[in-house]
CSV table of C-alpha atoms in Angstrom, one decimal:
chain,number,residue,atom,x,y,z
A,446,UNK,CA,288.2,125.4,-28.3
A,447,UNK,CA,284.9,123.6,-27.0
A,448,UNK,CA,282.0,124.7,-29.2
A,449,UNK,CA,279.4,125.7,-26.7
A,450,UNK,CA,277.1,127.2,-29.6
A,451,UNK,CA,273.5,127.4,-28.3
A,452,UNK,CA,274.6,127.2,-24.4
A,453,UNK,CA,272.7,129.6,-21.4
A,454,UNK,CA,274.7,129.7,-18.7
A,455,UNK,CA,275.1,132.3,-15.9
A,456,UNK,CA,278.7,133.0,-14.1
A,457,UNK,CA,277.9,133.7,-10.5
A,458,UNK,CA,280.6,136.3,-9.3
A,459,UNK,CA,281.3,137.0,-13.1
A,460,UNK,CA,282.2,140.7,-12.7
A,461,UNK,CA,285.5,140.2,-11.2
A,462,UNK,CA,288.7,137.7,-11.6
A,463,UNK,CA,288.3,134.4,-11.9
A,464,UNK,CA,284.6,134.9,-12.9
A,465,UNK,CA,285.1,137.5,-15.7
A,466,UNK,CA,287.6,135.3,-17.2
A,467,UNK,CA,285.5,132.2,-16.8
A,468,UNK,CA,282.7,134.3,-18.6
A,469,UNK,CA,284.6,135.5,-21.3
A,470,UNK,CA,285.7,132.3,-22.1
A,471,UNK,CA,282.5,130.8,-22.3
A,472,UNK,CA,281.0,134.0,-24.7
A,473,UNK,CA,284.6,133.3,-26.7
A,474,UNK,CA,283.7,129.5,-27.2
A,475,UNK,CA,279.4,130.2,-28.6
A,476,UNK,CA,278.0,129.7,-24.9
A,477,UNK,CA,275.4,132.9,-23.9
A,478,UNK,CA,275.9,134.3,-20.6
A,479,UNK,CA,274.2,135.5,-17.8
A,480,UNK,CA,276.9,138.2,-15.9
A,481,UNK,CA,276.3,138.4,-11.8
A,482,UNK,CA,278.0,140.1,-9.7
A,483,UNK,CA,277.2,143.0,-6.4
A,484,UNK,CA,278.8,146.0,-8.1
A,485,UNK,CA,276.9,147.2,-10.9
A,486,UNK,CA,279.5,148.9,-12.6
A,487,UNK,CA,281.8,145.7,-12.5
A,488,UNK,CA,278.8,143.7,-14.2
A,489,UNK,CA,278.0,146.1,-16.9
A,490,UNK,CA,281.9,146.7,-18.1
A,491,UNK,CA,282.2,142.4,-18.3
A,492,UNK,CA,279.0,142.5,-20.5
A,493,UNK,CA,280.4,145.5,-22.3
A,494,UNK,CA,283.6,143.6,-23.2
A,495,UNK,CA,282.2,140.6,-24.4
A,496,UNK,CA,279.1,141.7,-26.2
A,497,UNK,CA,282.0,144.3,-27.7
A,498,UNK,CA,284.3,141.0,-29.0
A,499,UNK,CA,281.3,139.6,-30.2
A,500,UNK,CA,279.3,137.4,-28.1
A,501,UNK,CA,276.3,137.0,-26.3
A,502,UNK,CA,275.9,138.5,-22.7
A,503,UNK,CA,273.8,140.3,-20.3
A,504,UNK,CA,274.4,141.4,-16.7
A,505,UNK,CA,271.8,141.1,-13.5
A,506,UNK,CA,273.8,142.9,-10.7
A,507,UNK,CA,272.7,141.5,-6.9
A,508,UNK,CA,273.9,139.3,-3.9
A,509,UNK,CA,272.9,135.6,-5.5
A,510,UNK,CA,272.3,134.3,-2.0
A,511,UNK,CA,269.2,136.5,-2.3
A,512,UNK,CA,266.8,133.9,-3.4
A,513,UNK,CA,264.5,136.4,-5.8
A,514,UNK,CA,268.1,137.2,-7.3
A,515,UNK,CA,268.9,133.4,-8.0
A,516,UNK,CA,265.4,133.1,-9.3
A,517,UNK,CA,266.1,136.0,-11.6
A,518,UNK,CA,269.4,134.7,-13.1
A,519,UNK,CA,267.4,131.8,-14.3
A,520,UNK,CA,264.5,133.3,-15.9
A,521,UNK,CA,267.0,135.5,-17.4
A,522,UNK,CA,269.1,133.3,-19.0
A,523,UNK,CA,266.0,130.9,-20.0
A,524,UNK,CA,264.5,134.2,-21.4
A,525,UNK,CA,267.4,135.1,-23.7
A,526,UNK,CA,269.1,132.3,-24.3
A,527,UNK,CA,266.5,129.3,-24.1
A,528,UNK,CA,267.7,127.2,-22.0
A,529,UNK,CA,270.3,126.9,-18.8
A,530,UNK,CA,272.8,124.2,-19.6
A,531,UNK,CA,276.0,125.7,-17.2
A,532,UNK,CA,276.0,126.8,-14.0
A,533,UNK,CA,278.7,128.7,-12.5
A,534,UNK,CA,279.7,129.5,-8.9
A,535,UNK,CA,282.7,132.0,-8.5
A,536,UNK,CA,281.5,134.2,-5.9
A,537,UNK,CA,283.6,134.8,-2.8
A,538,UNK,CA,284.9,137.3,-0.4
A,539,UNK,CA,287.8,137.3,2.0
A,540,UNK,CA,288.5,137.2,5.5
A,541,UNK,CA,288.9,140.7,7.7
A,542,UNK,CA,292.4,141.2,7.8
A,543,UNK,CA,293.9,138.9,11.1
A,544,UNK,CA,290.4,137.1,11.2
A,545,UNK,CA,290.6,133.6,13.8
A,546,UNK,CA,288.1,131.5,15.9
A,547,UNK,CA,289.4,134.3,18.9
A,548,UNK,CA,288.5,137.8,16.9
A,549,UNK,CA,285.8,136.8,14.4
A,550,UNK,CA,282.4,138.0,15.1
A,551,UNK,CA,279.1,136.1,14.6
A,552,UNK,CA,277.5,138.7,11.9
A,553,UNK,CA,281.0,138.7,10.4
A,554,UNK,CA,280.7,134.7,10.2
A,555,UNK,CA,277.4,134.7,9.0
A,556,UNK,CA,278.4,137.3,6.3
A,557,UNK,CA,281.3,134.8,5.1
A,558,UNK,CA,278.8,131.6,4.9
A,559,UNK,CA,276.2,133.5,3.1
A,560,UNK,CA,278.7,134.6,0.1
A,561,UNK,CA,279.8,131.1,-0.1
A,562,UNK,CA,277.6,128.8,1.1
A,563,UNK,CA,274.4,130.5,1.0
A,564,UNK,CA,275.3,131.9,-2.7
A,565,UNK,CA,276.0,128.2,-3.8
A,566,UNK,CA,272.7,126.6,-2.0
A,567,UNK,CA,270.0,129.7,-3.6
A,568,UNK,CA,271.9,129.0,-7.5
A,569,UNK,CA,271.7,125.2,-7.3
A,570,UNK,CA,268.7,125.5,-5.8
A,571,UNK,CA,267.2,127.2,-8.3
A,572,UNK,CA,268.7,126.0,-11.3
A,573,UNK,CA,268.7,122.1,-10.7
A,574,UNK,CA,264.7,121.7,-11.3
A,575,UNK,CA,265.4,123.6,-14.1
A,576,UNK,CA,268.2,121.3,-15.2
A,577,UNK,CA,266.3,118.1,-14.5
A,578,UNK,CA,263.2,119.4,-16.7
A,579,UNK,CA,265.6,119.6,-19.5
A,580,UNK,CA,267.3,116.5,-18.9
A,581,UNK,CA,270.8,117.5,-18.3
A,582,UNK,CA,273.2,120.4,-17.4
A,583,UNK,CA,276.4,121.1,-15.7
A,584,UNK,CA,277.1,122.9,-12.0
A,585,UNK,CA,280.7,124.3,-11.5
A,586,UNK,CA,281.2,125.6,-7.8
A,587,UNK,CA,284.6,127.2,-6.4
A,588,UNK,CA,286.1,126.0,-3.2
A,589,UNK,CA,289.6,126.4,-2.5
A,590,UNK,CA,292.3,124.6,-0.5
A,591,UNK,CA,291.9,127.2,2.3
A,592,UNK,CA,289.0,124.6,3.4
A,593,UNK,CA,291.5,122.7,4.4
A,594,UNK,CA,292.5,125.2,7.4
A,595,UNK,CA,296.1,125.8,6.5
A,596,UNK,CA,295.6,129.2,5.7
A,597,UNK,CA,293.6,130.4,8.9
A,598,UNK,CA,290.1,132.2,9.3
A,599,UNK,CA,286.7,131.0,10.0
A,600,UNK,CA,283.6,131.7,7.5
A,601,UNK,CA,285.7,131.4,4.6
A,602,UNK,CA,287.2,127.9,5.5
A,603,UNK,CA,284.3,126.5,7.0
A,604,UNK,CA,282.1,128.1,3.9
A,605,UNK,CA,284.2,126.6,0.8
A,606,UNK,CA,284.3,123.2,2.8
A,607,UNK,CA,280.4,123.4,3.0
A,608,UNK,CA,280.2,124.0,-0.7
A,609,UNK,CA,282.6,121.1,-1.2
A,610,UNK,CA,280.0,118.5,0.9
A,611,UNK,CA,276.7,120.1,-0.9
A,612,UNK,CA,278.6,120.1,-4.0
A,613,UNK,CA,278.9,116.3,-3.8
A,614,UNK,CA,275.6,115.9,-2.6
A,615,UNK,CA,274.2,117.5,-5.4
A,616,UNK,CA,275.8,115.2,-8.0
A,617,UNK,CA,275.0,112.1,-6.0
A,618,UNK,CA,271.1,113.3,-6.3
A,619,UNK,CA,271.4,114.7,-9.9
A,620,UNK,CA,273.3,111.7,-11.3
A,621,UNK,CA,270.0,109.7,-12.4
A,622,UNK,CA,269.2,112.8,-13.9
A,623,UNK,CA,271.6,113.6,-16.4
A,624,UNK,CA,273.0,116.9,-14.3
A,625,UNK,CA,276.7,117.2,-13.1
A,626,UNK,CA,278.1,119.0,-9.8
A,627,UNK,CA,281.7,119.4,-9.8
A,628,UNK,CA,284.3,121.7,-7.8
A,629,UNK,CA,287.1,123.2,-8.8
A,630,UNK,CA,289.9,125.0,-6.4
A,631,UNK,CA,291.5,127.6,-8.3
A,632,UNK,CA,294.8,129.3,-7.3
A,633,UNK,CA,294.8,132.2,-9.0
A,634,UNK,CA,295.9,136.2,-9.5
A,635,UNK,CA,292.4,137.9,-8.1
A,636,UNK,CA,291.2,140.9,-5.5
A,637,UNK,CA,291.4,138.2,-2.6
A,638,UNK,CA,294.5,136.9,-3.1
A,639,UNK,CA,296.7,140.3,-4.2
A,640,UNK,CA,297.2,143.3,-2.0
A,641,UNK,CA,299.4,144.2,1.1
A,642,UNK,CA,296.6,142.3,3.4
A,643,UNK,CA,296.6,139.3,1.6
A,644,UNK,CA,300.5,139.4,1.5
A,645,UNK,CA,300.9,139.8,5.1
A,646,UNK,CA,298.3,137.5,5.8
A,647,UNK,CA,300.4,135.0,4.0
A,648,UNK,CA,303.8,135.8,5.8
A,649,UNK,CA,302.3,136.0,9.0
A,650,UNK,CA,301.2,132.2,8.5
A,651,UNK,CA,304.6,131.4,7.4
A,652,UNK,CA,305.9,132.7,10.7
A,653,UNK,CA,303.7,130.8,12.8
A,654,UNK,CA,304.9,127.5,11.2
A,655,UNK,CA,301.0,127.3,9.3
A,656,UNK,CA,302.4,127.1,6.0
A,657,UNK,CA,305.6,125.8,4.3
A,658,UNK,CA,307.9,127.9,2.3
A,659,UNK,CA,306.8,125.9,-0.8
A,660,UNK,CA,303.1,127.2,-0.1
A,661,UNK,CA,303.8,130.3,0.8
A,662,UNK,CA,305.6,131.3,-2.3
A,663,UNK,CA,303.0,129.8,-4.3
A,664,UNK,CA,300.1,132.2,-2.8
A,665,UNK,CA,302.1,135.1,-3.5
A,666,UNK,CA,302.9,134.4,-6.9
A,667,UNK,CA,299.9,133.0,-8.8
A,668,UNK,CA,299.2,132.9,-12.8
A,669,UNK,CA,296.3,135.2,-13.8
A,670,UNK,CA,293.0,134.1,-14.0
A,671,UNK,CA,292.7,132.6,-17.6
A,672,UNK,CA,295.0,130.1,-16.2
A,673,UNK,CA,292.1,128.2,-14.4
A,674,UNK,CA,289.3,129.4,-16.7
A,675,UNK,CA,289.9,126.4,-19.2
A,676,UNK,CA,289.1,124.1,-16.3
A,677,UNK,CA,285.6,126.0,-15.8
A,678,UNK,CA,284.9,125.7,-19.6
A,679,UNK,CA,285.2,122.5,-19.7
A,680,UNK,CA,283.2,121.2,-17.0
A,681,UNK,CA,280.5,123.5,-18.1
A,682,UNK,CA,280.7,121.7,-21.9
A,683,UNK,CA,279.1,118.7,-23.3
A,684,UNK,CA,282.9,117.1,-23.5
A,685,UNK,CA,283.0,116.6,-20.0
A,686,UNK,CA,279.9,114.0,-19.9
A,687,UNK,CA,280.1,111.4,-17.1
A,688,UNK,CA,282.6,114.1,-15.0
A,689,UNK,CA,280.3,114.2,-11.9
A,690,UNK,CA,281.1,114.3,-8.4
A,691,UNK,CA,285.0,115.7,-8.7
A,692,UNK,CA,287.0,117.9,-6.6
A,693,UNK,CA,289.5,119.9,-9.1
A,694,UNK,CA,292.7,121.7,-8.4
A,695,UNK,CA,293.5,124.8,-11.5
A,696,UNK,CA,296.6,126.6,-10.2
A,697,UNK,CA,298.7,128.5,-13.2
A,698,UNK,CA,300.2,124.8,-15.4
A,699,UNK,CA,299.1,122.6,-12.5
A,700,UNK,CA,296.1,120.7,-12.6
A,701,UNK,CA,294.6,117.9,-9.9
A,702,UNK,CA,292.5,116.4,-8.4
A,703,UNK,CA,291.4,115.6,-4.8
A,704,UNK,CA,290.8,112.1,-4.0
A,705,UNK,CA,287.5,111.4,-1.8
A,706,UNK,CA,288.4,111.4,1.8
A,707,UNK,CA,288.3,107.5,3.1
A,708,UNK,CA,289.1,105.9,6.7
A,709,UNK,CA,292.2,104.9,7.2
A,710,UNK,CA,291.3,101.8,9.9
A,711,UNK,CA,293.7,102.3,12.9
A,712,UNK,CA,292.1,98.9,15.1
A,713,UNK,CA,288.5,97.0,14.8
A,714,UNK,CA,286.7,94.4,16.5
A,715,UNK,CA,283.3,92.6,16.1
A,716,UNK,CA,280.8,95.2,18.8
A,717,UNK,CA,278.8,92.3,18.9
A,718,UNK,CA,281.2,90.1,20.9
A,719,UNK,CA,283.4,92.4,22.1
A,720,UNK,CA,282.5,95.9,24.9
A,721,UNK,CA,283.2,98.9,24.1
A,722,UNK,CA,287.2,100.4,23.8
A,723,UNK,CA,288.1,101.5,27.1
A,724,UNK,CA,289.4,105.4,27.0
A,725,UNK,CA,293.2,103.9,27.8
A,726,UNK,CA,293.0,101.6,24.5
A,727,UNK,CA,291.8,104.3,22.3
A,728,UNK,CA,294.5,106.9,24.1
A,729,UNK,CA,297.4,103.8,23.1
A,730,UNK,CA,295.8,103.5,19.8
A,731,UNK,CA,295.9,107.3,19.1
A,732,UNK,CA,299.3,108.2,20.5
A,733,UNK,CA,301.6,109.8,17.6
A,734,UNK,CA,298.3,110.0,15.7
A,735,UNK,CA,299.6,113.5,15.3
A,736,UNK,CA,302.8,114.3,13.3
């Protein structure tokens, strides 16, 4: 087990899931941590579990994309434990049940980015000066391969890709700096992805041809959350130095990586002595793009 003795870190969406076994984990291996989550109770019985195995942890209950709340996690965990050296990102809520582009509404959109987005952007925010004043520390956000669009909805799609582009940002400016941003999309047993509307959420996509059988059964049958928590405990420890700028994959024994998108060239010429491509060349160049 990574010794993480003399660690502060704070688990963002800690009370539930993925989260509380991520936090766990760290308390398990030294680490102190900061519990956050929007349901009191939740918070308080993870703090009551770990601190009643033995380690170090104490809760701050509040929506982290509330910038006084991120500001607060930090002082918090500087206060008890010394220092922040991990930063964790595991906050998330689903889709309304049959949410597309065609029944989502605008307040229900901006509800979805702010949870995932906006609770990524207030953390880092506050935490990397922190970091950088130190002279290192680690930042593990959660994305998912729903960014991807294969399995449907709006804000949560469009808010875990978001977190995937600020994610890489943030390591590209932190690198010089000794501080790591890395992603990891879990695929686990939680409150989003259990339940009759999660199950008929998946079917229906099957149905429509959105997602293979392969996929399908995989969503409806995932390991439990301390599959993937290894994978947060890691990046979050001092064994993962020079790990900056990845995009991870924990899903029960499977673990991955995804590659950094790059263009694929489909046609090129010098602009300089060449005009522009006419509308019919790109339309020939194009055609059975699509599979």
């Amino acid at each position: 087990m990574t010794d993480l003795t003399g660690y502060g870190s704070i688990v963002v969406g800690g009370s539930h899931g993925i989260g509380a076994a991520v936090a766990n984990l760290l308390a398990e291996s030294g680490a102190g941590v900061v519990v956050n989550g929007r349901d009191a109770d939740a918070v308080d019985a993870c703090v009551d579990s770990i601190t009643a195995s033995g380690g170090a942890a104490l809760g701050h209950s509040g929506p982290a994309d509330d910038e006084s709340v991120a500001q607060a996690l930090i002082s918090l965990c500087e206060n008890e434990f010394g220092r922040i050296d991990a930063l964790v990102n595991c906050a998330g809520t689903a889709e309304p049940p049959g949410s597309s582009i065609l029944t989502v509404s605008a307040d229900e959109f901006r509800e979805l980015m702010g949870v995932h987005l906006g609770t990524v952007f207030a953390t880092c925010r506050a935490a990397a000066p922190r970091m950088v004043a130190a002279g290192g520390g680690s930042i593990v956000n959660t994305s998912s391969f729903a960014y991807l669009g294969d399995y449907g909805g709006t804000g949560y799609p469009a808010g875990k890709g978001a977190v995937n582009g600020l994610t890489m940002a943030i390591a590209a400016e932190l690198r010089e700096h000794g501080v790591r941003a890395n992603v990891v999309c879990p695929g686990a047993a939680t409150r989003l992805s259990t339940g009759p509307d999660y199950q008929q959420h998946i079917d229906t996509l099957r149905l429509r041809g959105m997602l293979d059988d392969l996929s399908a059964d995989a969503a409806l049958a995932p390991a439990p959350p301390e599959y993937v928590a290894p994978l947060y405990a890691y990046l979050a420890g001092p064994t993962s130095q020079g790990v900056t700028g990845q995009m991870f994959v924990a899903a029960g024994g499977f673990i991955g990586r995804f590659d950094r998108p790059t263009p694929t060239p489909l046609a090129y010429r010098d602009h300089r002595e060449s005009p522009p491509w006419t509308v019919a060349e790109i339309g020939r160049m194009l055609d059975g793009v699509n599979p």
